[in-house]
PDB file of C-alpha atoms in Angstrom:
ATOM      1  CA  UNK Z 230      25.561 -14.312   3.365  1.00 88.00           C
ATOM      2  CA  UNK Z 231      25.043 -10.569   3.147  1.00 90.00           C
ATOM      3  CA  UNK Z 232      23.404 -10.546   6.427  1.00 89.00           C
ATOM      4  CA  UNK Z 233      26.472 -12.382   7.888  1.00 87.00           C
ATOM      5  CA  UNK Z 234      28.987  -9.781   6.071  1.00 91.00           C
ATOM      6  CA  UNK Z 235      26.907  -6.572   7.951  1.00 90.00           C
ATOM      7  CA  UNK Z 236      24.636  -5.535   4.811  1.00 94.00           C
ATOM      8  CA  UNK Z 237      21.121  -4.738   5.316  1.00 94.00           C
ATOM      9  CA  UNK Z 238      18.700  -3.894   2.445  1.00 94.00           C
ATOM     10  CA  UNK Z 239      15.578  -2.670   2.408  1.00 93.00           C
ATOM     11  CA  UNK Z 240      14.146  -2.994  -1.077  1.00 93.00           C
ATOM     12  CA  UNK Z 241      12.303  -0.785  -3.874  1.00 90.00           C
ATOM     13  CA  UNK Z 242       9.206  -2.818  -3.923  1.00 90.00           C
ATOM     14  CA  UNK Z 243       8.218  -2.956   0.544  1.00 88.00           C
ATOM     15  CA  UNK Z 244       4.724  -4.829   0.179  1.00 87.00           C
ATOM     16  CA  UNK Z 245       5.859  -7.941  -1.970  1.00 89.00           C
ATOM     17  CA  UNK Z 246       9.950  -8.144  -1.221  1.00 90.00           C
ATOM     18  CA  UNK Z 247      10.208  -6.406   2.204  1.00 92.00           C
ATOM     19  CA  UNK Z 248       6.908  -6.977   4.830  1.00 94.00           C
ATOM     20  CA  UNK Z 249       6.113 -10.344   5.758  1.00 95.00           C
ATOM     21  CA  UNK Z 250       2.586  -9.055   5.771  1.00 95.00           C
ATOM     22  CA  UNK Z 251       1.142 -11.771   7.891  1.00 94.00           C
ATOM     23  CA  UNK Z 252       3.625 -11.100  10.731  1.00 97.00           C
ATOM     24  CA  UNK Z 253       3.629  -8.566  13.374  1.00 98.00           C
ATOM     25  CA  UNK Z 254       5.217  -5.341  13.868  1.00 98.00           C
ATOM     26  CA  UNK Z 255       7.407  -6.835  16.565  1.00 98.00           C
ATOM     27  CA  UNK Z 256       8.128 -10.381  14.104  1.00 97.00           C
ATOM     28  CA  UNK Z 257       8.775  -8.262  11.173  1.00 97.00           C
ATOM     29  CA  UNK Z 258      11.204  -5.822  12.875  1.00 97.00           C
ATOM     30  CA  UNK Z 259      13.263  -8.948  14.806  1.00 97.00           C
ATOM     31  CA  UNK Z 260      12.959 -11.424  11.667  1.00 95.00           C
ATOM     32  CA  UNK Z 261      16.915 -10.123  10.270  1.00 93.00           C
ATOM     33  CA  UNK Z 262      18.473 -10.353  13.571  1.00 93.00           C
ATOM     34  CA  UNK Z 263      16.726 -14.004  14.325  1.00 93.00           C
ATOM     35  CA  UNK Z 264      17.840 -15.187  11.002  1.00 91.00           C
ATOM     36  CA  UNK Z 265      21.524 -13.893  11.694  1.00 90.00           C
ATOM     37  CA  UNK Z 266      21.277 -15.783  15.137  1.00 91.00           C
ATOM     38  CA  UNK Z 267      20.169 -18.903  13.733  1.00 89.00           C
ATOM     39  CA  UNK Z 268      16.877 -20.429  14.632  1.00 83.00           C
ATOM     40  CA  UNK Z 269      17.934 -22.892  16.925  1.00 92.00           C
ATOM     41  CA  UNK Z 270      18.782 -19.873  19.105  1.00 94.00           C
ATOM     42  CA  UNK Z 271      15.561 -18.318  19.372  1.00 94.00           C
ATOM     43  CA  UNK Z 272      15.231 -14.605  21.063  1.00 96.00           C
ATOM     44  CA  UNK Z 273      13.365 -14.910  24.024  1.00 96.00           C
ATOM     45  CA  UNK Z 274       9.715 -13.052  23.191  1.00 96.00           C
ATOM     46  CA  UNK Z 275      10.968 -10.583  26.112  1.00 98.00           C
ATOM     47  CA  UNK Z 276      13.749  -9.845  23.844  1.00 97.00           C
ATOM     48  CA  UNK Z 277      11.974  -9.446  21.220  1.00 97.00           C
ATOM     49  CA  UNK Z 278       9.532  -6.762  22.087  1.00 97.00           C
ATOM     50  CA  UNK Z 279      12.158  -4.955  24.326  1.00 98.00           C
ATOM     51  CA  UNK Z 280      13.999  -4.420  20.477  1.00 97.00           C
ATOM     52  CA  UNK Z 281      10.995  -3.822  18.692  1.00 97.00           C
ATOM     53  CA  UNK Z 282       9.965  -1.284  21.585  1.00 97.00           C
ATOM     54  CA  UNK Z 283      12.990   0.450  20.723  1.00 96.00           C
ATOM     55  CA  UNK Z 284      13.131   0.857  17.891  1.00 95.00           C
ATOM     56  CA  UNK Z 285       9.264   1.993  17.138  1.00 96.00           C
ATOM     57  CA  UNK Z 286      10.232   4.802  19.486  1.00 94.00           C
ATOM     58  CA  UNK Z 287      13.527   5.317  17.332  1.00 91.00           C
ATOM     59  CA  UNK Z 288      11.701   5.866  14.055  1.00 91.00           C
ATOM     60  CA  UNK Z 289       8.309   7.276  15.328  1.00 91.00           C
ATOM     61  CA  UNK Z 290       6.485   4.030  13.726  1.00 94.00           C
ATOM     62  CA  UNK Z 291       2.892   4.945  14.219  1.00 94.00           C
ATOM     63  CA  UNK Z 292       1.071   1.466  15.765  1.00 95.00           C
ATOM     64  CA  UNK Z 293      -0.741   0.836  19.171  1.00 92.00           C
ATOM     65  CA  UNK Z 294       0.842  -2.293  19.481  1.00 95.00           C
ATOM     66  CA  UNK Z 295       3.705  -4.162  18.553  1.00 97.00           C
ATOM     67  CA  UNK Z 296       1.452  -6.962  18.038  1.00 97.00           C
ATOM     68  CA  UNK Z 297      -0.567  -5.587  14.982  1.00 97.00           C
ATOM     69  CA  UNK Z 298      -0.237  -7.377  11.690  1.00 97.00           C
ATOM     70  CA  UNK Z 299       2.222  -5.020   9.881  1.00 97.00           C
ATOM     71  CA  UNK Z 300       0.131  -5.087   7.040  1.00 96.00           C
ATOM     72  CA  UNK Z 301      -2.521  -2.980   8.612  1.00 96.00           C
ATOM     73  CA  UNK Z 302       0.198   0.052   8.738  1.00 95.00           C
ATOM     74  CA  UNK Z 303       0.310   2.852   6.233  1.00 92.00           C
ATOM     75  CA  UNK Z 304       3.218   2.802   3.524  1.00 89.00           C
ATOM     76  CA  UNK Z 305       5.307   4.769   5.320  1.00 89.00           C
ATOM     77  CA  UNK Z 306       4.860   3.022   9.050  1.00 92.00           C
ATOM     78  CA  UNK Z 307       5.820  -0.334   7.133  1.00 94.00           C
ATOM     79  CA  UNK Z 308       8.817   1.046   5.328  1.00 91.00           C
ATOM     80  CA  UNK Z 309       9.986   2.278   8.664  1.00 92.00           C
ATOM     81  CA  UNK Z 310       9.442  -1.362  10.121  1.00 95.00           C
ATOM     82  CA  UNK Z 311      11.525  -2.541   7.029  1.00 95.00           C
ATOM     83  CA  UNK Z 312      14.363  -0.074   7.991  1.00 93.00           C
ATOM     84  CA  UNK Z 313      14.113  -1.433  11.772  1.00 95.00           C
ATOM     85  CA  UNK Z 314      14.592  -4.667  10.918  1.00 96.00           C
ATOM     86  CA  UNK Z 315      17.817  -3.633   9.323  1.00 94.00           C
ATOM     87  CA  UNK Z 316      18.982  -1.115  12.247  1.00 93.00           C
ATOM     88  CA  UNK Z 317      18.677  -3.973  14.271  1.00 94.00           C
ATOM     89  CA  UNK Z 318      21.559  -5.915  13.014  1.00 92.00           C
ATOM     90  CA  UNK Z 319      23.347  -2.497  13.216  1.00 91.00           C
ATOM     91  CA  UNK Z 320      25.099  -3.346   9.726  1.00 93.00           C
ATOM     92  CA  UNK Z 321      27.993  -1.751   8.493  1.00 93.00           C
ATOM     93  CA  UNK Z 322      26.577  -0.870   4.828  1.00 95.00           C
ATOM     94  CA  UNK Z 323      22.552  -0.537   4.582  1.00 95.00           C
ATOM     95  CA  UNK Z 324      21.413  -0.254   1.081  1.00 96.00           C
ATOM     96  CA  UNK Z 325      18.290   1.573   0.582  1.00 94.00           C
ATOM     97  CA  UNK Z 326      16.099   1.213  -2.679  1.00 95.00           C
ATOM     98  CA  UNK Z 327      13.638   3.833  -3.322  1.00 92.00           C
ATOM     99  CA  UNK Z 328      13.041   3.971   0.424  1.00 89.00           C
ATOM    100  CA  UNK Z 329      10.658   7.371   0.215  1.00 87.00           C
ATOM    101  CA  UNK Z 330       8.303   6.381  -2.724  1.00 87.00           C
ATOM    102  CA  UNK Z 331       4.802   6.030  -2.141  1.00 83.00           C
ATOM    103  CA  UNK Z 332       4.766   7.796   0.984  1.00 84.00           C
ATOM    104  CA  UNK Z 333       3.328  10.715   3.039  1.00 84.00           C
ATOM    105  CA  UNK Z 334       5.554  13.976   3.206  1.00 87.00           C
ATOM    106  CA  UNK Z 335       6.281  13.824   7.348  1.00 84.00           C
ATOM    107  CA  UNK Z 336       7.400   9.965   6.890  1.00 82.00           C
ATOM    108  CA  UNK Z 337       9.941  10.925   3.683  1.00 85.00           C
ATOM    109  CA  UNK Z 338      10.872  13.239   6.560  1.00 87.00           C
ATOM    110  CA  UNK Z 339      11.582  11.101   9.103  1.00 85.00           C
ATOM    111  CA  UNK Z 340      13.476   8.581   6.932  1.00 84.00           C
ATOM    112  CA  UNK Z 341      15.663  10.925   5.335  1.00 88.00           C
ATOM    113  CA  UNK Z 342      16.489  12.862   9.106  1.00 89.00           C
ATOM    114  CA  UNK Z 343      17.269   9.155  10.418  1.00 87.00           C
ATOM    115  CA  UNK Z 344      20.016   8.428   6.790  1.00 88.00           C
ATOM    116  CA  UNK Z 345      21.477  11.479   7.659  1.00 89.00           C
ATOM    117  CA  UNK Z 346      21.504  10.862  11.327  1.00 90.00           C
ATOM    118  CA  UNK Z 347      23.402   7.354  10.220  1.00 90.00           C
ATOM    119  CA  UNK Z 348      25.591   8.166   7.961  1.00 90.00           C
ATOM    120  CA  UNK Z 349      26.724  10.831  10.435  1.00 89.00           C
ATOM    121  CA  UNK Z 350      27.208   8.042  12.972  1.00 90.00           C
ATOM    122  CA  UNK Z 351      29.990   6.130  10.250  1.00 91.00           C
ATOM    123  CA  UNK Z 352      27.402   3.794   8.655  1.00 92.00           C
ATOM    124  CA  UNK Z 353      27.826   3.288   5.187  1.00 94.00           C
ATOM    125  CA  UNK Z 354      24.410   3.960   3.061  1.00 94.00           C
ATOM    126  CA  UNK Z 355      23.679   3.178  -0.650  1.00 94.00           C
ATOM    127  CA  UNK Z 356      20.685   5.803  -1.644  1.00 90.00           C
ATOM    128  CA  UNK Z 357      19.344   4.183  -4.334  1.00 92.00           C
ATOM    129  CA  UNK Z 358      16.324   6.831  -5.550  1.00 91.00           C
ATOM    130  CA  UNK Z 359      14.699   7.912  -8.743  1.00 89.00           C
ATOM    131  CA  UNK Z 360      13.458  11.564  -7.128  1.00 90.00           C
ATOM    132  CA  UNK Z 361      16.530  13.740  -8.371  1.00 92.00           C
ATOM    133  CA  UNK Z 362      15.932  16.434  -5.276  1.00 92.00           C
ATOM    134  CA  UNK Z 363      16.386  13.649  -2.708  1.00 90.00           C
ATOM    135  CA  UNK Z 364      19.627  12.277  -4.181  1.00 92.00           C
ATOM    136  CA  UNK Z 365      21.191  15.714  -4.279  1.00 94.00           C
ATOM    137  CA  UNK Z 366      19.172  16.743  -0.494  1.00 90.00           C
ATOM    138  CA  UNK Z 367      20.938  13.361   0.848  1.00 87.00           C
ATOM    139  CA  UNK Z 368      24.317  12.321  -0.251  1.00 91.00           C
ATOM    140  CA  UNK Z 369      27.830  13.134  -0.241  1.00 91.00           C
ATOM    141  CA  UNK Z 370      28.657  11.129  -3.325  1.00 94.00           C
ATOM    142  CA  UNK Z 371      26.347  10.337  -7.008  1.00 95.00           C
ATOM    143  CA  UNK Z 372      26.597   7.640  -9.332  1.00 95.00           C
ATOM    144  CA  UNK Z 373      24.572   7.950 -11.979  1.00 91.00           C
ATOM    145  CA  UNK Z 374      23.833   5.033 -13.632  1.00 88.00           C
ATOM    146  CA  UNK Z 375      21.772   3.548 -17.172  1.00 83.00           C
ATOM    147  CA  UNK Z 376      21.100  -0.158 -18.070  1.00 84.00           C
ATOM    148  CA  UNK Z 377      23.735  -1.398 -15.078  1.00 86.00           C
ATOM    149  CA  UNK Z 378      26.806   0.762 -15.736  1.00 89.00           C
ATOM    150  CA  UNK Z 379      28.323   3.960 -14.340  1.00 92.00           C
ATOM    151  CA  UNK Z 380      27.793   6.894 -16.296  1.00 91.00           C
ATOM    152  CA  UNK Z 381      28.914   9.716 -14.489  1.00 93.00           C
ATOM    153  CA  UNK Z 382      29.674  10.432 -10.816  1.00 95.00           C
ATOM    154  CA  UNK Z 383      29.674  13.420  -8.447  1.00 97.00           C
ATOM    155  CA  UNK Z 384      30.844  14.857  -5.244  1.00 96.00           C
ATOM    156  CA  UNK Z 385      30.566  17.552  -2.676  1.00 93.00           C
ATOM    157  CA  UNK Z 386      30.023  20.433  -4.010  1.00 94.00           C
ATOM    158  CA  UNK Z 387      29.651  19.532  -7.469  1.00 96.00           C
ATOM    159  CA  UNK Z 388      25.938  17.744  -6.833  1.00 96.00           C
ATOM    160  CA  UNK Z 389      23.425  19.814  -8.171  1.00 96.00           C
ATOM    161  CA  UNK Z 390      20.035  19.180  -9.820  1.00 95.00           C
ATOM    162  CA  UNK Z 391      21.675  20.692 -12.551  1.00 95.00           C
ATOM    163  CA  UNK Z 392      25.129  19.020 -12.763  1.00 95.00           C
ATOM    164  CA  UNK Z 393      23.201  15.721 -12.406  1.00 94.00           C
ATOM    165  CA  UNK Z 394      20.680  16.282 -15.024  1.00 93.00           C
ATOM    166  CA  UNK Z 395      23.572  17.491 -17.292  1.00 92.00           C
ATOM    167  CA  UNK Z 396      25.682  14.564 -16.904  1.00 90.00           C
ATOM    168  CA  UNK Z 397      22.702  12.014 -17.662  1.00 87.00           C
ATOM    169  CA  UNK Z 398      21.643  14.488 -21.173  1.00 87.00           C
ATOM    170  CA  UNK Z 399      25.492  14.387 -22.253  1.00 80.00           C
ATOM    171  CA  UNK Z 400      25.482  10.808 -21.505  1.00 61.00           C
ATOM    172  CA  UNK Z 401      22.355   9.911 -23.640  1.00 59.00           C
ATOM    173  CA  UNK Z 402      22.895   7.775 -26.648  1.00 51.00           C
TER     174      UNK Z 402
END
């Protein structure tokens, strides 16, 4: 249902909830748009690597071939497949869990150029990150949050490294 309703999510833990690690580059970036088409309407395999083509050259994913078993990528080249899949659908709210952890400095930098670059562009993005410098280097709004509720929350301006870890010490019970 989410994926009929224009929500995308790429999840915290990529390996077991967000690579289908015996698929290919190509299968793993279409697999969210076929599933939204149905699969009694199959994308042609032209189709398919003419999107995946794209958007490997979008987001810099490091493979010789589209073909490749995504599992045999780094960390960061699968989370990028992860976030193709979604881009693909071209949702209107893409919720990303933890999308930087575990990987190499120049990929964190290429995912978090690309959220900005979409969020400029009017797409709505849920940053969902435990590394306090990120949240503040990548949104325009913080909810901080304990055990499922809203604590606190932040705008503009007032996001800080500070402000944030003051509101979650005032907030401790």
């Amino acid at each position: 249902r989410a994926i009929e309703k224009g929500i995308g999510f790429c999840p915290e833990d990529r390996r077991n909830a967000g690579i289908i690690p015996n698929l290919s580059v190509r299968e793993n970036i279409v697999a969210a748009l076929q599933a939204r088409r149905g699969w009694l309407r199959r994308l042609s395999i032209k189709k398919q690597r003419e999107i995946s083509a794209e958007y490997i050259k979008m987001l810099s994913i490091a493979t010789t071939d589209a073909e490749k078993p995504v599992a045999h990528l780094s960390g960061g080249n699968q989370q990028k497949v992860i976030l193709a899949r979604w881009l693909a659908l071209q949702p209107r709210l893409l919720i990303l869990d933890e999308p930087t952890r575990g990987i190499d400095v120049g990929a964190k930098a290429e995912i978090e150029k690309r959220i900005k670059e979409l969020c400029g562009g009017g797409m709505s993005i849920i940053f969902i990150s435990s590394e306090l410098e990120e949240v503040v280097r990548d949104s325009h709004r913080v909810v901080v949050m304990r055990e499922g509720s809203k604590i606190g929350e932040l705008a503009g301006g007032d996001i800080s490294l500070s402000s944030i870890i003051k509101l979650i010490a005032e907030k401790e019970v």
